[in-house]
XYZ file of C-alpha atoms in Angstrom:
768
model
C 0.000 0.000 0.000
C 1.618 3.272 -1.034
C -0.510 5.427 1.216
C -0.097 5.755 4.957
C -2.527 6.540 7.718
C -2.051 8.898 10.646
C -1.259 6.094 13.075
C -0.236 2.469 12.684
C -3.116 0.071 13.107
C -3.242 -2.166 16.137
C -4.490 -5.685 15.659
C -7.730 -6.208 17.551
C -7.810 -2.637 18.852
C -11.028 -0.812 19.667
C -11.630 2.799 18.708
C -13.368 5.639 20.517
C -13.870 9.320 19.878
C -13.565 11.610 22.890
C -14.695 15.206 23.251
C -11.817 17.150 24.809
C -12.605 20.236 26.876
C -10.346 23.020 28.127
C -7.943 23.191 25.178
C -6.990 26.748 24.243
C -4.170 26.279 21.730
C -2.241 23.765 19.660
C 0.216 23.046 22.472
C -2.740 21.901 24.621
C -3.727 19.409 21.927
C -0.112 18.275 21.632
C 0.077 17.652 25.392
C -3.123 15.581 25.480
C -2.014 13.583 22.446
C 1.409 12.951 23.961
C -0.058 11.733 27.269
C -2.512 9.378 25.563
C 0.144 7.934 23.269
C 2.329 7.146 26.276
C -0.261 4.582 27.425
C 0.667 1.016 26.423
C -0.831 0.090 23.060
C -2.717 3.379 22.663
C -2.527 5.546 19.535
C -4.320 8.878 19.607
C -4.818 11.879 17.375
C -6.056 15.074 19.045
C -7.458 17.832 16.866
C -7.529 21.321 18.346
C -9.991 22.735 15.793
C -12.624 20.000 16.233
C -11.791 19.526 19.958
C -11.885 15.755 19.541
C -9.519 12.886 20.133
C -9.636 9.761 17.992
C -8.168 6.971 20.105
C -7.331 3.351 19.305
C -6.718 1.207 22.389
C -6.059 -2.495 23.220
C -8.341 -4.870 25.104
C -6.693 -4.307 28.491
C -7.596 -0.612 28.603
C -11.024 0.878 29.272
C -12.444 4.149 27.979
C -12.550 5.336 31.597
C -8.746 4.914 31.722
C -8.373 7.151 28.677
C -10.641 9.807 30.195
C -8.710 9.656 33.471
C -5.426 10.203 31.629
C -6.804 13.288 29.888
C -8.122 14.641 33.202
C -4.740 14.108 34.874
C -3.255 16.242 32.114
C -5.536 19.097 33.159
C -8.341 18.821 30.600
C -11.764 17.214 30.433
C -12.824 14.280 28.271
C -16.123 12.582 27.538
C -17.656 10.273 25.005
C -20.169 11.887 22.613
C -23.696 11.694 24.010
C -25.843 8.945 22.423
C -28.779 10.104 20.312
C -31.892 10.878 22.304
C -34.555 8.155 22.215
C -37.371 8.704 19.775
C -40.577 10.141 21.247
C -43.268 7.575 21.877
C -46.153 9.991 21.390
C -47.490 10.962 17.954
C -45.223 13.572 16.417
C -46.245 17.184 16.457
C -45.431 19.532 13.608
C -41.908 20.792 14.079
C -41.050 24.472 14.181
C -38.747 25.738 11.434
C -35.150 25.644 12.561
C -32.323 28.001 11.788
C -29.700 26.831 9.333
C -26.987 25.058 11.307
C -23.872 27.035 11.945
C -25.364 30.375 10.982
C -27.883 31.822 13.412
C -26.936 29.758 16.451
C -23.609 30.794 17.923
C -23.243 28.100 20.545
C -21.991 28.417 24.126
C -18.298 29.068 23.438
C -18.653 32.135 21.163
C -21.403 33.499 23.421
C -19.172 33.203 26.513
C -16.324 35.041 24.797
C -18.739 37.663 23.477
C -19.947 38.533 26.977
C -16.422 38.925 28.359
C -15.337 40.802 25.234
C -18.224 43.305 25.442
C -17.613 44.198 29.092
C -13.819 44.266 28.681
C -13.974 46.481 25.600
C -16.278 48.993 27.307
C -13.863 49.257 30.236
C -10.566 49.022 28.310
C -11.230 51.669 25.640
C -11.261 54.593 28.152
C -8.072 53.210 29.746
C -6.310 53.041 26.374
C -7.452 56.552 25.397
C -6.398 58.044 28.732
C -2.988 56.356 28.526
C -2.273 57.192 24.877
C -3.624 60.753 24.647
C -1.901 63.143 27.124
C -4.561 65.811 26.489
C -7.148 63.571 28.174
C -5.051 63.035 31.299
C -6.672 65.073 34.085
C -5.415 65.089 37.626
C -5.440 61.603 39.182
C -6.627 60.010 35.907
C -4.402 57.040 36.665
C -6.651 55.937 39.543
C -9.693 55.905 37.234
C -7.632 53.877 34.769
C -6.773 51.395 37.544
C -10.448 51.133 38.530
C -11.492 50.385 34.934
C -8.557 48.118 34.083
C -8.763 45.855 37.148
C -12.020 44.046 36.155
C -10.659 43.562 32.646
C -7.425 41.963 33.830
C -8.991 39.892 36.626
C -12.432 38.913 35.268
C -11.933 39.382 31.521
C -8.623 37.508 31.612
C -9.878 34.844 34.044
C -10.044 32.059 31.379
C -6.352 32.638 30.604
C -5.271 32.827 34.264
C -7.288 29.727 35.178
C -5.837 27.722 32.269
C -2.301 28.916 33.072
C -2.704 27.877 36.730
C -4.094 24.466 35.761
C -1.230 23.865 33.358
C 1.326 25.035 35.918
C -0.028 22.457 38.397
C 0.733 19.798 35.802
C 4.158 21.196 35.007
C 3.196 22.494 31.595
C 2.985 25.812 29.763
C 0.676 26.869 26.953
C -0.201 30.072 25.158
C -2.436 30.926 28.124
C 0.711 30.888 30.237
C 2.240 33.534 27.989
C -0.901 35.703 28.031
C -1.387 35.375 31.793
C 2.268 36.075 32.599
C 2.387 39.056 30.252
C -0.814 40.743 31.416
C -0.272 40.057 35.130
C 3.302 41.309 34.862
C 2.109 44.548 33.258
C -0.680 44.901 35.827
C 1.616 44.049 38.755
C 4.226 46.566 37.632
C 1.467 49.214 37.411
C 0.310 48.433 40.958
C 3.889 48.754 42.249
C 4.397 52.057 40.418
C 1.054 53.452 41.656
C 1.284 52.434 45.314
C 5.041 52.350 45.938
C 6.433 54.538 43.165
C 5.729 57.999 41.807
C 2.960 57.024 39.311
C 0.202 57.596 41.856
C 1.036 61.268 42.403
C -1.450 63.914 41.263
C -0.522 65.531 37.947
C 1.299 62.446 36.608
C 1.302 62.250 32.812
C 1.993 59.211 30.622
C 2.830 58.842 26.934
C 2.426 56.000 24.441
C 5.054 54.793 21.960
C 4.928 51.984 19.412
C 8.421 50.954 20.478
C 10.198 50.568 23.819
C 10.847 54.000 25.367
C 13.351 54.936 28.092
C 11.417 56.421 31.043
C 11.546 56.460 34.814
C 10.337 53.051 35.970
C 8.790 54.332 39.179
C 6.412 56.584 37.215
C 5.583 54.218 34.362
C 2.290 52.255 34.358
C 1.124 49.588 31.894
C -2.610 49.505 32.548
C -3.380 50.091 28.851
C -1.147 47.129 27.968
C -2.771 44.807 30.516
C -6.363 45.733 29.647
C -5.727 46.198 25.902
C -4.009 42.834 25.479
C -6.797 40.991 27.330
C -9.434 42.723 25.175
C -7.620 42.091 21.886
C -7.080 38.438 22.730
C -10.703 38.018 23.806
C -11.698 39.538 20.452
C -9.381 37.100 18.682
C -10.791 34.143 20.637
C -14.368 35.225 19.912
C -13.758 35.639 16.179
C -11.781 32.394 16.130
C -14.562 30.478 17.907
C -17.173 31.838 15.499
C -15.000 31.066 12.505
C -14.291 27.538 13.746
C -18.024 27.030 14.143
C -18.623 28.240 10.596
C -15.836 25.968 9.402
C -17.724 22.933 10.749
C -21.114 24.170 9.544
C -21.000 22.068 6.365
C -20.707 18.822 8.340
C -23.458 19.850 10.741
C -25.651 20.776 7.797
C -24.935 17.380 6.229
C -25.972 15.595 9.413
C -29.186 17.640 9.562
C -30.198 16.801 5.991
C -32.107 13.633 6.750
C -35.860 13.394 7.200
C -37.100 13.319 10.789
C -40.042 10.929 10.265
C -41.671 8.759 7.615
C -45.146 7.508 6.631
C -44.774 3.735 6.973
C -47.363 1.345 5.537
C -48.634 -0.927 8.321
C -51.606 -3.232 7.640
C -52.678 -1.095 4.705
C -52.576 2.156 6.708
C -50.009 4.943 6.820
C -48.384 5.392 10.232
C -46.067 8.338 10.908
C -42.958 7.116 12.751
C -39.511 8.612 13.507
C -36.834 7.556 11.021
C -34.797 5.837 13.747
C -37.615 3.269 14.100
C -37.416 2.218 10.450
C -36.100 -1.274 9.782
C -34.907 -2.879 6.572
C -37.918 -4.064 4.586
C -40.308 -1.349 5.796
C -42.330 0.280 3.026
C -42.988 4.003 3.364
C -44.802 6.621 1.310
C -43.021 9.712 -0.044
C -45.269 12.474 -1.349
C -44.180 15.293 -3.665
C -41.960 17.767 -1.834
C -41.089 15.351 1.000
C -37.636 14.019 1.827
C -37.000 10.321 1.286
C -36.548 8.941 4.800
C -33.803 6.384 4.140
C -32.035 4.475 1.365
C -34.326 2.093 -0.473
C -35.861 0.822 -3.694
C -38.954 2.212 -5.397
C -41.732 -0.408 -5.373
C -44.566 1.799 -6.580
C -44.873 5.030 -8.572
C -42.714 7.187 -10.828
C -41.204 10.568 -10.041
C -38.157 12.816 -10.264
C -35.785 12.977 -7.299
C -33.800 16.111 -6.447
C -30.455 15.109 -4.921
C -28.805 18.556 -5.109
C -28.281 18.876 -1.362
C -26.553 15.490 -1.194
C -24.642 15.187 -4.473
C -24.460 18.719 -5.837
C -26.307 17.549 -8.975
C -28.749 20.298 -9.946
C -30.925 18.270 -12.362
C -33.562 15.950 -10.784
C -33.234 12.296 -11.750
C -36.223 10.276 -13.005
C -36.975 7.153 -10.956
C -39.486 4.361 -11.380
C -40.199 0.899 -9.962
C -36.957 -0.975 -9.273
C -34.737 2.140 -9.064
C -32.656 2.820 -5.959
C -33.163 6.089 -4.090
C -31.099 7.715 -1.367
C -32.245 9.033 1.974
C -32.342 12.846 2.427
C -33.048 13.460 -1.271
C -36.315 15.214 -2.159
C -39.218 13.739 -4.114
C -39.878 16.432 -6.717
C -42.650 14.694 -8.670
C -45.274 12.003 -8.048
C -46.128 9.770 -5.115
C -43.614 7.004 -4.377
C -43.677 3.903 -2.219
C -40.136 2.952 -1.175
C -38.876 -0.219 0.502
C -36.079 0.514 2.981
C -32.796 -1.223 2.153
C -30.460 0.604 4.558
C -31.272 2.347 7.820
C -29.445 4.252 10.556
C -25.659 4.276 10.364
C -25.650 2.186 7.157
C -27.308 4.840 4.966
C -25.338 6.757 2.397
C -25.919 10.018 4.284
C -24.584 8.557 7.551
C -21.581 7.071 5.778
C -20.866 10.407 4.089
C -21.016 12.228 7.416
C -18.753 9.602 9.007
C -16.176 9.877 6.215
C -16.134 13.675 6.414
C -15.801 13.658 10.209
C -12.983 11.108 10.087
C -11.173 13.278 7.550
C -11.599 16.384 9.693
C -10.262 14.591 12.775
C -7.157 13.406 10.937
C -3.854 15.202 10.598
C -1.705 15.872 7.572
C 2.044 15.408 7.914
C 2.573 19.170 7.798
C 0.250 19.538 10.806
C 2.264 17.009 12.800
C 5.338 19.171 12.216
C 3.408 22.234 13.452
C 2.245 20.292 16.535
C 5.800 19.267 17.382
C 6.929 22.880 17.119
C 3.999 24.140 19.233
C 4.779 21.619 21.982
C 8.242 23.128 22.621
C 7.449 26.663 21.501
C 5.921 28.040 24.718
C 8.765 26.978 27.070
C 11.226 28.346 24.507
C 9.425 31.700 24.458
C 9.484 31.940 28.262
C 13.232 31.349 28.208
C 13.575 33.923 25.411
C 11.546 36.488 27.417
C 13.830 36.015 30.444
C 16.884 36.304 28.186
C 15.446 39.466 26.606
C 14.925 41.023 30.022
C 18.468 40.149 31.064
C 20.022 41.365 27.823
C 18.202 44.710 27.904
C 19.015 45.191 31.567
C 22.674 44.396 31.009
C 23.044 46.607 27.924
C 20.902 49.620 28.882
C 20.602 49.321 32.664
C 16.966 50.358 32.063
C 14.556 48.154 34.011
C 11.453 49.634 32.374
C 12.743 49.070 28.824
C 13.864 45.542 29.712
C 10.501 44.747 31.258
C 8.572 46.179 28.299
C 10.559 44.165 25.758
C 10.167 40.959 27.793
C 6.402 41.424 28.086
C 6.170 42.078 24.326
C 8.021 38.792 23.689
C 5.627 36.888 25.943
C 2.538 38.309 24.275
C 3.572 38.273 20.610
C 4.638 34.645 20.527
C 1.338 32.767 20.645
C 1.572 29.569 18.536
C -2.205 29.487 18.086
C -2.053 30.245 14.360
C 0.201 27.202 13.907
C -2.354 24.944 15.545
C -5.238 26.304 13.472
C -3.483 26.372 10.090
C -4.254 22.809 9.035
C -7.441 21.728 10.860
C -9.489 24.789 9.928
C -8.621 24.488 6.233
C -9.312 20.756 6.402
C -12.676 21.325 8.099
C -13.812 23.842 5.511
C -12.386 21.943 2.525
C -13.894 18.584 3.446
C -17.184 20.214 4.399
C -17.394 22.046 1.081
C -16.506 18.806 -0.686
C -19.393 17.034 1.033
C -21.756 19.734 -0.221
C -20.506 19.119 -3.767
C -20.672 15.329 -3.536
C -16.920 14.862 -2.931
C -15.819 12.865 0.116
C -12.157 13.266 1.096
C -11.226 10.365 3.371
C -8.226 11.871 5.137
C -5.688 14.699 5.179
C -2.912 12.528 3.743
C -4.968 12.380 0.535
C -4.245 16.055 -0.121
C -0.529 15.464 -0.600
C -1.282 12.738 -3.153
C -3.449 15.029 -5.278
C -0.571 17.484 -5.604
C 1.809 14.861 -6.991
C -0.545 12.973 -9.329
C 0.340 13.268 -13.035
C -1.489 10.266 -14.571
C -5.158 9.335 -14.178
C -6.273 5.802 -15.093
C -9.968 5.643 -15.974
C -11.901 2.402 -15.820
C -14.218 2.302 -18.844
C -17.417 0.578 -17.775
C -19.476 2.618 -15.325
C -16.893 5.403 -15.165
C -16.412 6.783 -18.674
C -19.487 4.925 -19.928
C -22.890 4.420 -18.337
C -22.300 0.729 -17.663
C -25.590 -0.110 -19.391
C -26.060 -1.405 -22.923
C -28.141 1.014 -24.977
C -29.423 1.113 -28.538
C -27.070 3.409 -30.441
C -28.043 3.226 -34.106
C -30.543 1.568 -36.453
C -29.707 0.542 -40.032
C -32.515 -0.674 -42.319
C -32.608 -2.324 -45.741
C -33.918 -0.347 -48.706
C -37.690 -0.101 -48.670
C -37.991 -1.084 -45.002
C -39.572 1.189 -42.384
C -37.291 1.902 -39.398
C -40.202 2.149 -36.961
C -41.470 -1.247 -38.029
C -38.021 -2.841 -37.544
C -37.774 -1.362 -34.064
C -41.320 -2.289 -33.070
C -41.015 -5.927 -34.101
C -37.474 -6.386 -32.743
C -38.420 -4.691 -29.466
C -41.478 -6.918 -29.060
C -39.390 -10.095 -29.430
C -36.491 -8.919 -27.262
C -38.864 -7.712 -24.535
C -39.361 -11.340 -23.556
C -35.593 -11.919 -23.090
C -33.425 -11.115 -20.050
C -30.155 -10.729 -21.982
C -28.530 -7.257 -21.515
C -28.439 -6.680 -25.281
C -32.077 -7.740 -25.572
C -33.084 -5.391 -22.760
C -31.228 -2.543 -24.482
C -33.096 -3.153 -27.746
C -36.474 -3.451 -25.997
C -35.856 -0.257 -23.993
C -34.656 1.600 -27.084
C -37.720 0.508 -29.040
C -40.019 1.648 -26.225
C -38.316 5.017 -25.870
C -38.469 5.738 -29.600
C -42.125 4.755 -29.841
C -43.260 6.308 -26.562
C -46.495 8.155 -26.080
C -48.034 10.173 -23.227
C -51.162 9.093 -21.404
C -53.742 11.679 -20.286
C -52.716 13.712 -17.190
C -55.726 12.428 -15.222
C -54.088 8.996 -15.188
C -50.634 10.356 -14.291
C -47.870 11.050 -16.752
C -45.857 8.024 -17.772
C -44.252 6.241 -20.652
C -46.119 3.458 -22.428
C -44.333 1.624 -25.241
C -46.476 0.581 -28.228
C -44.980 -2.890 -28.505
C -47.223 -5.668 -29.885
C -47.838 -9.038 -28.225
C -45.684 -12.033 -29.207
C -46.453 -15.741 -29.436
C -44.305 -18.782 -29.944
C -41.203 -17.211 -28.366
C -38.087 -19.376 -28.809
C -34.527 -18.859 -27.598
C -31.856 -20.285 -29.941
C -28.787 -20.735 -27.690
C -25.776 -18.764 -28.888
C -27.605 -17.382 -31.937
C -30.607 -15.284 -30.909
C -34.382 -15.382 -30.417
C -37.475 -15.660 -32.613
C -41.223 -15.345 -32.175
C -44.408 -14.631 -34.082
C -45.455 -10.970 -34.052
C -48.391 -9.452 -35.961
C -48.558 -12.469 -38.233
C -44.799 -12.413 -39.063
C -42.071 -14.860 -38.048
C -39.533 -12.403 -36.575
C -35.922 -13.387 -35.835
C -33.348 -11.295 -33.929
C -29.648 -12.176 -33.601
C -27.291 -14.231 -35.735
C -29.994 -16.299 -37.410
C -29.424 -15.141 -41.013
C -26.822 -16.743 -43.251
C -26.716 -13.914 -45.788
C -27.254 -10.158 -45.592
C -28.029 -7.623 -48.295
C -24.963 -5.612 -49.307
C -26.081 -2.461 -47.471
C -26.784 -4.282 -44.221
C -23.506 -6.221 -44.454
C -21.609 -2.929 -44.696
C -23.658 -1.510 -41.812
C -22.837 -4.536 -39.658
C -19.113 -4.175 -40.395
C -19.232 -0.453 -39.610
C -20.962 -1.060 -36.272
C -18.458 -3.729 -35.247
C -15.550 -1.540 -36.361
C -16.860 1.175 -34.031
C -16.859 -1.261 -31.126
C -20.604 -1.869 -31.072
C -22.542 -5.118 -30.929
C -24.407 -5.623 -34.232
C -27.773 -7.438 -34.017
C -29.580 -8.460 -37.234
C -33.400 -8.226 -37.393
C -35.597 -9.842 -40.039
C -38.818 -11.640 -40.714
C -40.202 -14.160 -43.124
C -36.659 -15.442 -43.782
C -35.172 -12.095 -44.899
C -32.867 -9.680 -42.999
C -34.492 -6.246 -42.733
C -32.201 -4.241 -40.425
C -29.159 -4.069 -38.154
C -29.318 -2.683 -34.625
C -26.056 -1.312 -33.128
C -25.921 -1.728 -29.333
C -23.141 -0.496 -27.056
C -22.311 0.706 -23.592
C -23.029 4.414 -24.106
C -20.417 7.030 -23.284
C -21.641 9.414 -20.594
C -22.516 12.833 -21.955
C -20.105 14.525 -19.570
C -17.088 12.224 -20.031
C -15.453 14.174 -22.873
C -15.679 17.417 -20.895
C -14.299 15.613 -17.826
C -11.265 14.394 -19.779
C -10.602 17.950 -20.976
C -10.766 19.204 -17.378
C -8.357 16.480 -16.213
C -5.924 17.462 -18.965
C -6.220 21.102 -17.879
C -5.028 20.003 -14.416
C -1.866 18.601 -16.005
C -2.968 14.951 -15.866
C -2.470 12.367 -18.608
C -5.634 10.223 -18.975
C -5.343 6.478 -19.637
C -8.350 4.277 -20.485
C -8.262 0.836 -18.826
C -10.756 -1.890 -19.701
C -11.282 -5.590 -20.086
C -13.196 -5.045 -23.347
C -11.668 -5.733 -26.744
C -9.440 -3.071 -28.276
C -11.944 -1.984 -30.921
C -14.547 -1.139 -28.282
C -11.966 0.571 -26.064
C -10.521 2.693 -28.860
C -13.990 3.761 -29.996
C -14.742 5.003 -26.471
C -11.314 6.640 -26.177
C -11.813 8.474 -29.481
C -15.226 9.693 -28.331
C -13.847 11.313 -25.161
C -10.388 12.375 -26.316
C -8.094 9.816 -24.647
C -4.898 8.884 -26.495
C -3.563 6.027 -24.365
C -5.655 2.823 -24.202
C -4.941 -0.369 -22.245
C -7.530 -2.963 -23.324
C -8.344 -6.658 -22.851
C -7.089 -6.583 -19.238
C -8.406 -9.195 -16.819
C -9.799 -7.829 -13.531
C -6.943 -9.275 -11.504
C -4.401 -7.698 -13.899
C -5.609 -4.118 -13.327
C -3.437 -3.956 -10.205
C -0.367 -4.885 -12.224
C -1.114 -2.160 -14.778
C -1.205 0.446 -11.982
C 2.021 -0.956 -10.494
C 3.756 -0.851 -13.889
C 2.815 2.796 -14.401
C 4.148 3.632 -10.934
C 7.391 1.737 -11.627
C 7.784 3.905 -14.724
C 7.915 6.931 -12.440
C 4.337 8.113 -12.811
C 2.197 9.173 -9.859
C -1.091 7.421 -10.584
C -4.688 8.261 -9.753
C -7.239 5.531 -10.466
C -10.955 6.166 -11.051
C -13.293 3.161 -10.920
C -16.588 1.862 -9.619
C -16.665 -1.939 -9.589
C -15.578 -4.742 -7.289
C -12.867 -5.565 -9.814
C -11.487 -2.025 -9.411
C -11.095 -2.157 -5.615
C -7.569 -3.615 -5.564
C -6.357 -1.167 -8.224
C -7.916 1.752 -6.328
C -6.049 0.699 -3.194
C -2.775 0.232 -5.104
C -2.838 3.616 -6.854
C -1.272 6.692 -5.270
C -4.755 8.204 -5.275
C -7.975 6.180 -5.569
C -11.234 7.822 -6.650
C -14.425 5.748 -6.464
C -17.663 6.656 -8.169
C -20.393 6.774 -5.528
C -22.703 4.924 -7.910
C -20.357 1.935 -7.712
C -19.855 -0.911 -5.262
C -19.119 -0.679 -1.548
C -15.803 -2.497 -2.079
C -14.594 0.179 -4.504
C -15.713 3.000 -2.206
C -13.987 1.474 0.834
C -10.726 1.026 -1.102
C -10.605 4.608 -2.402
C -9.224 7.866 -0.997
C -11.879 10.075 -2.583
C -15.503 9.115 -3.150
C -17.472 10.913 -5.864
C -21.116 10.688 -4.788
C -22.385 11.440 -8.300
C -21.693 9.143 -11.216
C -20.301 12.106 -13.176
C -16.631 11.905 -14.163
C -16.364 15.713 -14.092
C -16.530 15.492 -10.314
C -13.139 13.715 -10.390
C -11.565 16.898 -11.759
C -13.470 18.957 -9.192
C -12.235 16.651 -6.410
C -8.608 17.028 -7.434
C -8.984 20.813 -7.769
C -10.635 21.086 -4.340
C -7.988 18.874 -2.719
C -5.195 20.918 -4.274
C -6.863 24.171 -3.241
C -7.243 22.885 0.344
C -3.586 21.828 0.446
C -2.523 25.230 -0.920
C -4.605 26.943 1.777
C -2.993 24.805 4.490
C 0.486 25.662 3.228
C -0.414 29.346 2.941
C -1.662 29.289 6.525
C 1.511 27.611 7.767
C 3.733 30.053 5.863
C 1.865 32.933 7.506
C 1.932 31.341 10.967
C 5.637 30.466 10.821
C 6.515 33.761 9.149
C 4.574 35.750 11.721
C 6.412 34.212 14.661
C 9.809 34.289 12.968
C 9.405 37.997 12.150
C 7.573 39.116 15.284
C 9.796 37.597 17.978
C 12.998 39.425 16.941
C 11.046 42.697 16.639
C 9.642 42.269 20.135
C 13.005 41.254 21.598
C 14.650 44.271 19.910
C 12.175 46.615 21.572
C 10.426 47.604 18.366
C 6.931 46.539 19.506
C 4.827 47.957 22.293
C 3.201 45.054 24.229
C -0.320 46.261 23.376
C 0.479 46.306 19.646
C 1.995 42.846 20.100
C -1.238 41.604 21.691
C -3.353 42.924 18.829
C -1.040 41.387 16.225
C -1.056 38.010 17.984
C -4.838 37.911 18.244
C -5.394 38.776 14.617
C -2.813 36.286 13.337
C -5.156 33.469 14.403
C -8.164 35.275 12.973
C -6.310 35.670 9.674
C -5.562 31.942 9.450
C -9.170 30.925 10.118
C -10.585 33.564 7.773
C -8.208 32.461 5.025
C -9.466 28.892 5.454
C -13.076 30.057 5.199
C -12.416 31.208 1.631
C -12.695 27.528 0.650
C -16.451 27.806 1.240
C -16.674 29.686 -2.069
C -15.089 26.851 -4.093
C -17.088 26.124 -7.235
């Protein structure tokens, strides 16, 4: 297997997802992850953005042991709450709900908003009084102290509490830096006011963007202490809101499903919650209603709108025998559907699970950022002490040394590093889900960047996978409609795929509409047959409308025109079927697996991404080359046995190509797993979907190009975020240590660095 997962698998291990509380930065997540991974046999991935830990553990360990380990580290942990039991009483009409992730802020943003509002109202006068000498009346400093104290103590309480908790466990996080910086500034101000000269009437203060040399006993930093707390609260509030918006796509996906269904019980319709449905239940779906769960239509015809699930804007016609997916909308007539999958087995639930797993994973670049964040905070504390000592030794100015050290503490938050990858991954995978693209994990993104060759399975991927009537040739003096009608009537009695294609083609070309009062529908004008006979290996014959009709290879000689038509059809890779009656050939029907209408455009889009398309099929070369010519593929590998598809992918990789494979069948699963990047059509088999890295919910090959573009865009956003986060810290720390940043300016810059990273990730929501 060329691809790797985040953690090595453990034989016989169980998995659990834990909700982690109390994390405030990437170094918190790194600490929890490190502690969990130190347990024997445990592998854990902790994601700061989603606040979840995905843990694999051996039989000797209980979930309670994992939770206890997290709590000993200074954080909280809990398993996700099980779904609430369905109500037993008849359901009442539900009130309209707000769109998830938009109107409802949630507890975390609301908590920050309250602290931010109060702190801002109190801190703004302090900042103005401190920065504008004209506003400084006699004893203004005592008003500033009165206003600043609640901001530092109550507004900054989440930071002080987290710093204290971490200190008890011998650790330091970004909260340690914020708490130390603000309390140091506040403590210095208290000393200067009560024990120094700053409390004297008529004292005036000035503000500078850089470190200024002043008398320490008369210098106060109340604007720094209150301003930094306010700016960081603003950053946390905006960050929390943005993180919530980043996960809105997944929440919206989970909310898509119907809440109840009209189940047929003893001939009556009974309204029941969807979680009470079982496989085999039959339920009614009226126009405008959501289909409750995956199933098969057993009664009725309609059009189904799957836009919210697959991104496909055109409703799809369905009739008896067609499969339908839960959460899609019945846009036409009344349907009766038999449930085939319920609960966690439905396509919607599987999609949500895949997206959530991807969001909880970590790309390799994020692991590097986590390792840096884990040692970054202690390093910054050492650097702040060194800065204080260096300034004191060089300038003998305690105030300047203190100011520079506080600026170092405040500027150096590694929060942007921790948010760079998970926020982009959350938004990218969520947007992909909205478009019918499921990205299985962050490691997939790196593969999409390197891919240069895309191998396309023919049947079901480039073509529809169904035999269809392509062309009709008739002998001179013969009516085409008559040939179709008689051939369709005979083949309608056969189950052979070619026969079904001819019968369906004949019905479609001779369709008529019934009166609206009886419901719109297609009715083929095919006559009755008698004396039907199947001639093994040669075809079928029957008596239709007084004629002895034969279809297949039952004629020894063909008229010149039909012989040429048969050769032309076979040269184009089509199956040629001869039709005749009363002992004479009257026409040739060309049947083939039809190329999807969008495949040629998809190939052009793949080429535009710099990929070389290769058509891979088990069909004969003539058929393969005809399909390749139709869609614009130059390289064809034909007549390949299913088990040999893996070897073809391996050979291309040995030749130095980075290979993406697109397929949909069971026989494609091994090749999908072997390729550097596997893309499964969602219309295909479960085996293919499980073996792939990307699942394309629609059966449209154009989505493959969209998936690669989205993955590359997400990876580019992650790298852009990391460049900014690294660059910010690399540039800001020397400036702060050199005395070129006032601590309050440093606090504002630090807060908005995280906001920038999250906002940059949110741009992925506009991907088209």
